[in-house]
Amino acid sequence: GRNLYINYLLMKIQVLYINKNIQSLLDIELPEGASVQQAIEQSGLLEKNPNISLDDNQVGIFGELVSLETVLNEGDRVEV
C-alpha cells in the first residue's frame, strides 16, 4: 500500500489589539483555511484581555471590516 502524508501548510498571521491602555501585536501560525475567529482564539488574546467580547467587538483584516468566519491568507493582520 501507499503511505499517505497529510501536509498542513502553516500561514503566518498577526493578531493586533489596541485600546486606550493596551497594544498587543501577536505573531501566530495557523493551518491554511483558518478563520479570523480561530486566529483570535489561538493567539491567546481573549485570555489576556477578558474584556474583549467577539460578540461586541468589530474585527478586521488590514483595516477592512470582516466577519469572524472570514478565511485568512498568509501574512494577514487580524485587528480586534
One Martini backbone bead per residue (centre of mass of N, CA, C, O) as a GRO file, in nm:
protein
   80
    1GLY     BB    1   0.102   0.033   0.007
    2ARG     BB    2   0.039   0.361   0.063
    3ASN     BB    3   0.177   0.650   0.179
    4LEU     BB    4   0.010   0.904   0.362
    5TYR     BB    5   0.067   1.255   0.368
    6ILE     BB    6  -0.015   1.513   0.576
    7ASN     BB    7   0.011   1.859   0.474
    8TYR     BB    8   0.037   2.135   0.676
    9LEU     BB    9   0.003   2.455   0.599
   10LEU     BB   10   0.151   2.740   0.727
   11MET     BB   11   0.047   3.050   0.852
   12LYS     BB   12   0.123   3.382   0.884
   13ILE     BB   13  -0.008   3.567   1.164
   14GLN     BB   14  -0.167   3.861   1.285
   15VAL     BB   15  -0.258   4.004   1.610
   16LEU     BB   16  -0.451   4.301   1.679
   17TYR     BB   17  -0.462   4.512   1.981
   18ILE     BB   18  -0.645   4.819   2.059
   19ASN     BB   19  -0.639   5.054   2.321
   20LYS     BB   20  -0.587   5.289   2.551
   21ASN     BB   21  -0.373   5.076   2.719
   22ILE     BB   22  -0.336   4.867   2.471
   23GLN     BB   23  -0.078   4.683   2.280
   24SER     BB   24  -0.119   4.400   2.062
   25LEU     BB   25   0.127   4.187   1.891
   26LEU     BB   26   0.065   3.873   1.735
   27ASP     BB   27   0.239   3.578   1.648
   28ILE     BB   28   0.115   3.327   1.424
   29GLU     BB   29   0.019   2.983   1.342
   30LEU     BB   30  -0.180   2.848   1.070
   31PRO     BB   31  -0.378   2.675   0.896
   32GLU     BB   32  -0.513   2.644   0.622
   33GLY     BB   33  -0.844   2.791   0.647
   34ALA     BB   34  -0.847   2.981   0.862
   35SER     BB   35  -0.999   3.192   1.086
   36VAL     BB   36  -1.043   3.471   1.260
   37GLN     BB   37  -1.137   3.331   1.519
   38GLN     BB   38  -0.901   3.130   1.541
   39ALA     BB   39  -0.681   3.343   1.569
   40ILE     BB   40  -0.780   3.475   1.828
   41GLU     BB   41  -0.784   3.221   2.003
   42GLN     BB   42  -0.481   3.126   1.950
   43SER     BB   43  -0.334   3.395   2.063
   44GLY     BB   44  -0.464   3.466   2.369
   45LEU     BB   45  -0.623   3.737   2.391
   46LEU     BB   46  -0.877   3.659   2.565
   47GLU     BB   47  -0.720   3.582   2.825
   48LYS     BB   48  -0.568   3.867   2.857
   49ASN     BB   49  -0.868   4.006   2.756
   50PRO     BB   50  -1.175   3.975   2.901
   51ASN     BB   51  -1.318   4.238   2.766
   52ILE     BB   52  -1.339   4.078   2.515
   53SER     BB   53  -1.601   4.067   2.261
   54LEU     BB   54  -1.700   3.905   1.976
   55ASP     BB   55  -1.993   4.025   1.977
   56ASP     BB   56  -1.891   4.343   1.997
   57ASN     BB   57  -1.640   4.333   1.841
   58GLN     BB   58  -1.470   4.437   1.586
   59VAL     BB   59  -1.336   4.305   1.276
   60GLY     BB   60  -1.020   4.285   1.088
   61ILE     BB   61  -0.832   4.338   0.775
   62PHE     BB   62  -0.647   4.588   0.724
   63GLY     BB   63  -0.914   4.783   0.809
   64GLU     BB   64  -1.127   4.564   0.716
   65LEU     BB   65  -1.426   4.456   0.752
   66VAL     BB   66  -1.514   4.142   0.910
   67SER     BB   67  -1.576   3.823   0.975
   68LEU     BB   68  -1.517   3.546   1.173
   69GLU     BB   69  -1.533   3.347   0.905
   70THR     BB   70  -1.301   3.449   0.770
   71VAL     BB   71  -1.055   3.368   0.554
   72LEU     BB   72  -0.722   3.332   0.561
   73ASN     BB   73  -0.404   3.472   0.475
   74GLU     BB   74  -0.101   3.508   0.420
   75GLY     BB   75  -0.008   3.787   0.631
   76ASP     BB   76  -0.231   3.859   0.796
   77ARG     BB   77  -0.411   4.121   0.984
   78VAL     BB   78  -0.572   4.103   1.277
   79GLU     BB   79  -0.838   4.314   1.403
   80VAL     BB   80  -0.983   4.426   1.737
   0.00000   0.00000   0.00000
